PDB file of C-alpha atoms in Angstrom:
ATOM      1  CA  MET A   1     -10.392   4.772 -12.612  1.00 95.00           C
ATOM      2  CA  LEU A   2      -7.965   4.459  -9.295  1.00 97.00           C
ATOM      3  CA  PHE A   3      -7.231   1.171  -8.003  1.00 98.00           C
ATOM      4  CA  CYS A   4      -5.762   1.546  -4.481  1.00 98.00           C
ATOM      5  CA  PHE A   5      -4.203  -0.473  -1.888  1.00 98.00           C
ATOM      6  CA  SER A   6      -3.285   1.383   1.403  1.00 98.00           C
ATOM      7  CA  ALA A   7      -2.925  -0.115   5.103  1.00 97.00           C
ATOM      8  CA  THR A   8      -1.821   3.019   7.004  1.00 98.00           C
ATOM      9  CA  GLY A   9      -3.100   5.791   4.533  1.00 98.00           C
ATOM     10  CA  ASN A  10      -0.289   7.421   2.499  1.00 98.00           C
ATOM     11  CA  SER A  11      -1.357   5.569  -0.981  1.00 98.00           C
ATOM     12  CA  LEU A  12      -5.118   6.341   0.029  1.00 98.00           C
ATOM     13  CA  TYR A  13      -4.484  10.098   0.165  1.00 98.00           C
ATOM     14  CA  LEU A  14      -2.500  10.089  -2.891  1.00 98.00           C
ATOM     15  CA  ALA A  15      -5.222   8.056  -4.647  1.00 98.00           C
ATOM     16  CA  GLU A  16      -8.098  10.758  -3.092  1.00 98.00           C
ATOM     17  CA  ARG A  17      -5.908  13.635  -4.429  1.00 98.00           C
ATOM     18  CA  LEU A  18      -5.953  11.874  -7.863  1.00 98.00           C
ATOM     19  CA  SER A  19      -9.799  11.209  -7.676  1.00 97.00           C
ATOM     20  CA  GLU A  20     -10.397  14.953  -6.755  1.00 96.00           C
ATOM     21  CA  ALA A  21      -8.238  15.946  -9.946  1.00 95.00           C
ATOM     22  CA  GLY A  22     -10.455  14.005 -12.125  1.00 93.00           C
ATOM     23  CA  CYS A  23      -9.169  10.600 -12.258  1.00 94.00           C
ATOM     24  CA  GLY A  24     -12.386   8.588 -11.228  1.00 93.00           C
ATOM     25  CA  SER A  25     -13.468   6.939  -8.109  1.00 94.00           C
ATOM     26  CA  VAL A  26     -11.084   5.127  -6.043  1.00 97.00           C
ATOM     27  CA  ILE A  27     -11.795   1.388  -5.684  1.00 96.00           C
ATOM     28  CA  ARG A  28      -9.626  -0.647  -2.944  1.00 96.00           C
ATOM     29  CA  MET A  29      -8.046  -3.357  -4.006  1.00 96.00           C
ATOM     30  CA  ASP A  30      -8.362  -5.608  -1.291  1.00 94.00           C
ATOM     31  CA  ARG A  31     -12.229  -5.140  -0.996  1.00 92.00           C
ATOM     32  CA  CYS A  32     -12.476  -6.302  -4.478  1.00 92.00           C
ATOM     33  CA  LEU A  33     -10.482  -9.375  -4.116  1.00 90.00           C
ATOM     34  CA  ARG A  34     -12.859 -10.220  -0.874  1.00 86.00           C
ATOM     35  CA  GLU A  35     -16.165  -9.529  -2.809  1.00 82.00           C
ATOM     36  CA  LYS A  36     -14.975 -11.693  -5.545  1.00 71.00           C
ATOM     37  CA  GLY A  37     -15.481  -8.528  -8.098  1.00 67.00           C
ATOM     38  CA  ALA A  38     -12.600  -8.083 -10.286  1.00 74.00           C
ATOM     39  CA  ARG A  39     -14.100  -7.059 -13.627  1.00 85.00           C
ATOM     40  CA  PHE A  40     -13.931  -3.378 -14.670  1.00 93.00           C
ATOM     41  CA  SER A  41     -14.443  -1.337 -17.756  1.00 93.00           C
ATOM     42  CA  VAL A  42     -12.822   2.045 -17.783  1.00 94.00           C
ATOM     43  CA  PRO A  43     -14.913   4.682 -18.917  1.00 92.00           C
ATOM     44  CA  GLU A  44     -13.708   6.612 -22.486  1.00 91.00           C
ATOM     45  CA  GLY A  45     -11.395   9.525 -21.611  1.00 91.00           C
ATOM     46  CA  GLU A  46     -10.704   8.610 -18.118  1.00 95.00           C
ATOM     47  CA  PRO A  47      -7.278   7.583 -16.834  1.00 97.00           C
ATOM     48  CA  LEU A  48      -6.538   4.202 -15.303  1.00 98.00           C
ATOM     49  CA  GLY A  49      -4.388   4.375 -12.109  1.00 98.00           C
ATOM     50  CA  PHE A  50      -2.724   1.645  -9.733  1.00 98.00           C
ATOM     51  CA  VAL A  51      -1.983   3.482  -6.472  1.00 98.00           C
ATOM     52  CA  PHE A  52       0.016   1.348  -3.966  1.00 98.00           C
ATOM     53  CA  PRO A  53       3.107   1.157  -1.337  1.00 98.00           C
ATOM     54  CA  VAL A  54       6.482  -0.432  -1.938  1.00 98.00           C
ATOM     55  CA  TYR A  55       7.254  -3.558   0.205  1.00 98.00           C
ATOM     56  CA  PHE A  56      10.674  -4.717   0.397  1.00 97.00           C
ATOM     57  CA  SER A  57      11.744  -2.949  -3.008  1.00 97.00           C
ATOM     58  CA  GLY A  58       8.256  -4.744  -4.657  1.00 98.00           C
ATOM     59  CA  LEU A  59       4.820  -5.192  -4.664  1.00 98.00           C
ATOM     60  CA  PRO A  60       2.597  -6.212  -1.534  1.00 98.00           C
ATOM     61  CA  THR A  61       1.303  -9.746  -2.377  1.00 96.00           C
ATOM     62  CA  ILE A  62      -2.332  -8.590  -2.050  1.00 96.00           C
ATOM     63  CA  VAL A  63      -1.473  -5.937  -5.128  1.00 97.00           C
ATOM     64  CA  LEU A  64       0.095  -8.941  -7.182  1.00 96.00           C
ATOM     65  CA  ASP A  65      -2.690 -10.715  -6.316  1.00 95.00           C
ATOM     66  CA  PHE A  66      -5.182  -8.080  -7.604  1.00 96.00           C
ATOM     67  CA  LEU A  67      -3.093  -7.576 -10.646  1.00 96.00           C
ATOM     68  CA  ASP A  68      -3.280 -11.442 -11.352  1.00 94.00           C
ATOM     69  CA  LYS A  69      -7.078 -11.482 -10.864  1.00 93.00           C
ATOM     70  CA  ALA A  70      -8.577  -8.575 -12.047  1.00 93.00           C
ATOM     71  CA  ASP A  71      -9.966  -8.322 -15.721  1.00 93.00           C
ATOM     72  CA  ILE A  72      -9.716  -4.630 -16.641  1.00 95.00           C
ATOM     73  CA  THR A  73     -11.141  -3.421 -19.916  1.00 94.00           C
ATOM     74  CA  ILE A  74      -9.721  -0.024 -21.449  1.00 95.00           C
ATOM     75  CA  VAL A  75      -9.962   1.896 -25.034  1.00 93.00           C
ATOM     76  CA  SER A  76      -6.957   2.390 -27.160  1.00 89.00           C
ATOM     77  CA  ASP A  77      -5.998   5.781 -25.979  1.00 93.00           C
ATOM     78  CA  THR A  78      -6.654   5.021 -21.978  1.00 97.00           C
ATOM     79  CA  TYR A  79      -3.751   6.947 -20.152  1.00 98.00           C
ATOM     80  CA  VAL A  80      -2.403   4.010 -17.759  1.00 98.00           C
ATOM     81  CA  PHE A  81      -0.154   5.188 -14.836  1.00 98.00           C
ATOM     82  CA  VAL A  82       1.386   3.322 -11.571  1.00 98.00           C
ATOM     83  CA  ALA A  83       1.970   5.583  -8.539  1.00 98.00           C
ATOM     84  CA  VAL A  84       3.791   4.337  -5.440  1.00 98.00           C
ATOM     85  CA  THR A  85       4.251   5.608  -2.088  1.00 98.00           C
ATOM     86  CA  CYS A  86       7.889   4.586  -0.320  1.00 98.00           C
ATOM     87  CA  GLY A  87       9.828   5.228   2.528  1.00 95.00           C
ATOM     88  CA  MET A  88      12.776   5.455   0.475  1.00 89.00           C
ATOM     89  CA  SER A  89      13.386   4.042  -2.843  1.00 94.00           C
ATOM     90  CA  PRO A  90      10.504   2.555  -5.235  1.00 97.00           C
ATOM     91  CA  GLY A  91      12.753  -0.154  -5.777  1.00 96.00           C
ATOM     92  CA  ASN A  92      11.239  -2.520  -8.670  1.00 97.00           C
ATOM     93  CA  ALA A  93       7.620  -2.157  -7.589  1.00 97.00           C
ATOM     94  CA  GLY A  94       6.942  -0.349 -10.657  1.00 97.00           C
ATOM     95  CA  GLY A  95       9.050  -2.828 -12.935  1.00 97.00           C
ATOM     96  CA  MET A  96       6.874  -5.511 -11.337  1.00 97.00           C
ATOM     97  CA  ALA A  97       3.482  -3.733 -11.819  1.00 98.00           C
ATOM     98  CA  GLU A  98       4.588  -3.175 -15.437  1.00 97.00           C
ATOM     99  CA  LYS A  99       5.089  -6.856 -16.210  1.00 97.00           C
ATOM    100  CA  ALA A 100       1.983  -8.199 -14.504  1.00 97.00           C
ATOM    101  CA  LEU A 101      -0.344  -5.428 -16.283  1.00 97.00           C
ATOM    102  CA  SER A 102       1.615  -6.410 -19.410  1.00 97.00           C
ATOM    103  CA  SER A 103       0.708 -10.013 -19.338  1.00 95.00           C
ATOM    104  CA  LYS A 104      -2.818  -8.685 -19.444  1.00 94.00           C
ATOM    105  CA  GLY A 105      -2.193  -6.628 -22.483  1.00 94.00           C
ATOM    106  CA  ILE A 106      -2.114  -3.450 -20.524  1.00 96.00           C
ATOM    107  CA  ARG A 107       0.711  -1.121 -21.428  1.00 97.00           C
ATOM    108  CA  VAL A 108       1.703   1.397 -18.695  1.00 98.00           C
ATOM    109  CA  ASP A 109       2.605   4.952 -19.833  1.00 98.00           C
ATOM    110  CA  GLY A 110       3.599   7.000 -16.728  1.00 98.00           C
ATOM    111  CA  MET A 111       5.098   5.913 -13.386  1.00 98.00           C
ATOM    112  CA  TYR A 112       5.430   8.146 -10.270  1.00 98.00           C
ATOM    113  CA  ARG A 113       6.669   7.848  -6.754  1.00 98.00           C
ATOM    114  CA  VAL A 114       5.877   9.786  -3.492  1.00 98.00           C
ATOM    115  CA  VAL A 115       8.363   9.557  -0.462  1.00 98.00           C
ATOM    116  CA  MET A 116       5.920   9.273   2.757  1.00 98.00           C
ATOM    117  CA  PRO A 117       6.658   8.228   6.287  1.00 98.00           C
ATOM    118  CA  TYR A 118       8.479   4.590   6.047  1.00 97.00           C
ATOM    119  CA  THR A 119       5.840   2.261   8.172  1.00 97.00           C
ATOM    120  CA  TRP A 120       7.895  -0.899   8.599  1.00 97.00           C
ATOM    121  CA  THR A 121       8.243   0.040  12.255  1.00 97.00           C
ATOM    122  CA  PRO A 122      10.462  -3.243  13.268  1.00 97.00           C
ATOM    123  CA  ILE A 123      13.049  -1.065  11.478  1.00 95.00           C
ATOM    124  CA  GLN A 124      11.759   2.664  11.293  1.00 96.00           C
ATOM    125  CA  ASP A 125      11.222   4.792  14.157  1.00 97.00           C
ATOM    126  CA  LEU A 126       8.067   6.785  13.999  1.00 97.00           C
ATOM    127  CA  SER A 127       7.603   8.187  17.465  1.00 96.00           C
ATOM    128  CA  ASP A 128       9.170  11.514  16.603  1.00 97.00           C
ATOM    129  CA  LYS A 129       6.269  13.468  15.092  1.00 96.00           C
ATOM    130  CA  SER A 130       8.359  16.542  13.935  1.00 98.00           C
ATOM    131  CA  LYS A 131      10.422  14.039  11.895  1.00 97.00           C
ATOM    132  CA  VAL A 132       6.972  12.512  10.714  1.00 98.00           C
ATOM    133  CA  ASP A 133       5.584  15.896   9.812  1.00 98.00           C
ATOM    134  CA  LYS A 134       8.716  17.043   7.872  1.00 98.00           C
ATOM    135  CA  VAL A 135       8.548  14.008   5.731  1.00 98.00           C
ATOM    136  CA  LEU A 136       5.006  14.699   4.944  1.00 98.00           C
ATOM    137  CA  GLU A 137       5.810  18.369   4.353  1.00 98.00           C
ATOM    138  CA  GLU A 138       8.345  17.315   1.656  1.00 98.00           C
ATOM    139  CA  ALA A 139       5.656  14.948   0.117  1.00 98.00           C
ATOM    140  CA  VAL A 140       3.479  17.501  -0.954  1.00 98.00           C
ATOM    141  CA  PRO A 141       5.565  18.959  -3.925  1.00 98.00           C
ATOM    142  CA  MET A 142       6.054  15.130  -5.114  1.00 98.00           C
ATOM    143  CA  THR A 143       2.305  14.881  -4.954  1.00 98.00           C
ATOM    144  CA  GLU A 144       1.548  17.805  -7.086  1.00 98.00           C
ATOM    145  CA  ASP A 145       3.969  16.695  -9.538  1.00 98.00           C
ATOM    146  CA  VAL A 146       2.079  13.534  -9.752  1.00 98.00           C
ATOM    147  CA  LEU A 147      -1.030  15.158 -10.396  1.00 98.00           C
ATOM    148  CA  GLU A 148       0.360  17.509 -13.039  1.00 98.00           C
ATOM    149  CA  GLY A 149       2.096  14.583 -14.567  1.00 98.00           C
ATOM    150  CA  VAL A 150      -1.209  12.324 -14.692  1.00 98.00           C
ATOM    151  CA  LYS A 151      -3.139  15.822 -16.140  1.00 97.00           C
ATOM    152  CA  GLU A 152      -0.648  16.101 -18.787  1.00 97.00           C
ATOM    153  CA  ARG A 153      -0.658  12.269 -19.435  1.00 97.00           C
ATOM    154  CA  ARG A 154       3.329  12.360 -19.373  1.00 97.00           C
ATOM    155  CA  LYS A 155       5.096   9.357 -20.456  1.00 98.00           C
ATOM    156  CA  CYS A 156       7.694   8.680 -17.803  1.00 97.00           C
ATOM    157  CA  LYS A 157       9.676   5.967 -16.000  1.00 96.00           C
ATOM    158  CA  MET A 158       9.463   5.155 -12.405  1.00 96.00           C
ATOM    159  CA  PRO A 159      12.268   7.794 -10.491  1.00 93.00           C
ATOM    160  CA  ASP A 160      15.094   6.374  -8.547  1.00 92.00           C
ATOM    161  CA  SER A 161      14.033   2.957  -9.509  1.00 93.00           C
ATOM    162  CA  THR A 162      16.167  -0.059  -8.613  1.00 92.00           C
ATOM    163  CA  SER A 163      17.240  -2.764 -11.117  1.00 93.00           C
ATOM    164  CA  PRO A 164      15.068  -6.225 -10.800  1.00 93.00           C
ATOM    165  CA  LEU A 165      18.579  -7.872 -10.029  1.00 93.00           C
ATOM    166  CA  MET A 166      19.296  -5.425  -7.261  1.00 93.00           C
ATOM    167  CA  ALA A 167      15.753  -5.459  -5.689  1.00 94.00           C
ATOM    168  CA  LYS A 168      15.279  -9.227  -5.706  1.00 94.00           C
ATOM    169  CA  PRO A 169      17.362 -10.039  -2.763  1.00 95.00           C
ATOM    170  CA  LEU A 170      15.521  -7.535  -0.612  1.00 95.00           C
ATOM    171  CA  TYR A 171      12.214  -8.612  -2.038  1.00 96.00           C
ATOM    172  CA  SER A 172      13.123 -12.285  -1.187  1.00 96.00           C
ATOM    173  CA  ILE A 173      13.381 -11.253   2.740  1.00 95.00           C
ATOM    174  CA  TYR A 174       9.762 -10.152   2.297  1.00 96.00           C
ATOM    175  CA  GLY A 175       8.827 -13.725   1.864  1.00 92.00           C
ATOM    176  CA  LEU A 176      10.764 -14.782   4.909  1.00 93.00           C
ATOM    177  CA  GLN A 177       8.270 -12.726   7.007  1.00 92.00           C
ATOM    178  CA  LYS A 178       6.595 -14.786   9.916  1.00 92.00           C
ATOM    179  CA  THR A 179       3.006 -14.052  11.246  1.00 93.00           C
ATOM    180  CA  LYS A 180       4.311 -15.510  14.634  1.00 92.00           C
ATOM    181  CA  MET A 181       6.367 -12.531  15.276  1.00 94.00           C
ATOM    182  CA  PHE A 182       2.924 -10.729  15.987  1.00 95.00           C
ATOM    183  CA  TRP A 183       2.007 -10.657  19.703  1.00 96.00           C
ATOM    184  CA  VAL A 184      -0.409  -8.825  21.805  1.00 96.00           C
ATOM    185  CA  THR A 185       0.634  -6.646  24.844  1.00 96.00           C
ATOM    186  CA  GLY A 186      -1.730  -6.446  28.111  1.00 95.00           C
ATOM    187  CA  MET A 187      -3.281  -3.194  26.522  1.00 96.00           C
ATOM    188  CA  CYS A 188      -5.481  -5.298  24.489  1.00 97.00           C
ATOM    189  CA  ASP A 189      -9.171  -4.518  25.454  1.00 96.00           C
ATOM    190  CA  GLY A 190     -10.739  -7.374  23.209  1.00 96.00           C
ATOM    191  CA  CYS A 191     -12.577  -5.025  21.184  1.00 97.00           C
ATOM    192  CA  GLY A 192     -12.101  -7.267  17.919  1.00 96.00           C
ATOM    193  CA  GLU A 193     -11.366  -4.296  15.426  1.00 97.00           C
ATOM    194  CA  CYS A 194      -8.575  -5.800  14.164  1.00 97.00           C
ATOM    195  CA  ARG A 195     -10.476  -8.251  12.460  1.00 95.00           C
ATOM    196  CA  PHE A 196     -11.849  -5.692  10.259  1.00 95.00           C
ATOM    197  CA  ILE A 197      -8.871  -3.498   9.900  1.00 96.00           C
ATOM    198  CA  CYS A 198      -6.818  -6.603   8.456  1.00 96.00           C
ATOM    199  CA  PRO A 199      -6.969  -6.242   4.396  1.00 95.00           C
ATOM    200  CA  GLU A 200      -6.746 -10.125   4.187  1.00 93.00           C
ATOM    201  CA  ARG A 201      -9.112 -10.877   7.105  1.00 93.00           C
ATOM    202  CA  VAL A 202      -6.645 -13.539   8.484  1.00 93.00           C
ATOM    203  CA  ILE A 203      -7.442 -12.382  12.327  1.00 95.00           C
ATOM    204  CA  LYS A 204      -9.804 -14.187  14.466  1.00 94.00           C
ATOM    205  CA  MET A 205     -10.485 -13.828  18.205  1.00 95.00           C
ATOM    206  CA  GLU A 206      -9.509 -16.518  20.821  1.00 94.00           C
ATOM    207  CA  ASN A 207     -10.392 -15.846  24.514  1.00 93.00           C
ATOM    208  CA  ARG A 208     -10.909 -12.283  23.387  1.00 93.00           C
ATOM    209  CA  LYS A 209      -7.149 -11.924  22.093  1.00 94.00           C
ATOM    210  CA  PRO A 210      -6.669 -11.366  18.273  1.00 95.00           C
ATOM    211  CA  VAL A 211      -4.717 -14.487  16.433  1.00 92.00           C
ATOM    212  CA  ILE A 212      -3.525 -14.672  12.945  1.00 88.00           C
ATOM    213  CA  THR A 213      -4.913 -17.678  11.409  1.00 77.00           C
ATOM    214  CA  VAL A 214      -2.407 -18.497   8.591  1.00 82.00           C
ATOM    215  CA  LYS A 215       1.575 -18.536   8.424  1.00 75.00           C
ATOM    216  CA  LYS A 216       1.631 -15.732   6.015  1.00 77.00           C
ATOM    217  CA  CYS A 217      -0.012 -12.538   5.342  1.00 92.00           C
ATOM    218  CA  THR A 218       0.484  -9.313   3.502  1.00 95.00           C
ATOM    219  CA  MET A 219       2.595  -7.984   6.182  1.00 96.00           C
ATOM    220  CA  CYS A 220       1.438  -4.532   6.070  1.00 97.00           C
ATOM    221  CA  LEU A 221       1.333  -3.731   9.882  1.00 98.00           C
ATOM    222  CA  ALA A 222      -2.441  -2.080   9.540  1.00 98.00           C
ATOM    223  CA  CYS A 223      -3.461  -4.245  12.555  1.00 97.00           C
ATOM    224  CA  LEU A 224      -0.243  -2.728  14.554  1.00 98.00           C
ATOM    225  CA  HIS A 225      -0.533   0.819  13.465  1.00 98.00           C
ATOM    226  CA  ARG A 226      -4.478   1.206  13.662  1.00 97.00           C
ATOM    227  CA  CYS A 227      -5.245  -0.908  17.028  1.00 97.00           C
ATOM    228  CA  PRO A 228      -6.984   1.580  18.973  1.00 96.00           C
ATOM    229  CA  MET A 229      -4.961   0.519  21.965  1.00 96.00           C
ATOM    230  CA  PHE A 230      -1.461   0.124  20.136  1.00 96.00           C
ATOM    231  CA  ALA A 231      -1.592  -3.629  21.539  1.00 97.00           C
ATOM    232  CA  ILE A 232      -0.388  -5.466  18.642  1.00 97.00           C
ATOM    233  CA  GLN A 233       3.037  -5.592  17.949  1.00 97.00           C
ATOM    234  CA  TYR A 234       5.915  -7.284  15.593  1.00 97.00           C
ATOM    235  CA  GLY A 235       8.643  -8.524  17.219  1.00 95.00           C
ATOM    236  CA  ARG A 236       9.882  -6.181  20.197  1.00 94.00           C
ATOM    237  CA  ALA A 237      11.468  -3.196  18.285  1.00 94.00           C
ATOM    238  CA  THR A 238       7.981  -2.076  17.312  1.00 97.00           C
ATOM    239  CA  ILE A 239       6.964  -1.164  21.101  1.00 94.00           C
ATOM    240  CA  GLY A 240       9.201   1.949  21.097  1.00 94.00           C
ATOM    241  CA  HIS A 241       8.852   2.921  17.531  1.00 97.00           C
ATOM    242  CA  GLY A 242       5.579   4.319  17.581  1.00 96.00           C
ATOM    243  CA  ARG A 243       2.703   3.876  14.902  1.00 97.00           C
ATOM    244  CA  TYR A 244       1.355   5.914  12.345  1.00 98.00           C
ATOM    245  CA  VAL A 245      -1.651   6.798  10.248  1.00 98.00           C
ATOM    246  CA  ASN A 246      -1.697   9.199   7.411  1.00 98.00           C
ATOM    247  CA  PRO A 247      -3.626  12.263   9.106  1.00 97.00           C
ATOM    248  CA  ASN A 248      -5.317  13.396   5.803  1.00 96.00           C
ATOM    249  CA  VAL A 249      -7.490  10.350   5.278  1.00 97.00           C
ATOM    250  CA  SER A 250     -10.048   8.659   6.793  1.00 92.00           C
ATOM    251  CA  LEU A 251      -9.468   4.778   6.870  1.00 89.00           C
TER     252      LEU A 251
END
């Protein structure tokens, strides 16, 4: 059984590869939260995996919410693993997930990370396709290592993780991000697709323009990257930094 959160497809790609390798069906965390369905029983002999991206050296708030609310029953020998996708370091995301699961009586046996294109475009420039393709190419052996590790039921800690004390300052910046930084260019055609792209469903349409209706959101930038017209921006830097969706999945 695989629980996944993915905004631009990197984590979904990893989860789908794991599913093809025999790790069970992929269950989207955000959909479970929207549908109020968070009670699961892992079949005997099947691993339990949590796959998600790293935000600001930690967990996306939507993943924290899912781990808090999910009621998951496992058998004594269930292999439990966490696999993250990240643009650089996995930070303390593995440690945060381990702590959240431990509070529910679930131990984590294996932790993995795959470096993929870094999608926080207020900082990262994704406009050079050749550079993006190179990162994706380099992610292939890391992905294969995750598949092999889970197959072997490998017991391992998160590679290149950051101590909680070092990760905490960066993760605190995550909480300072403001939805008022989102804005819409004249390219917006009022299609309203962003309402359904948003995993938290916090976007509504006013005068045929998207408006985020809360002060905070998960800050996944799915609306920015997946807008058909590339009309949604966050600050000014994102205009010239391109957008990205993992080419190997259908979101």
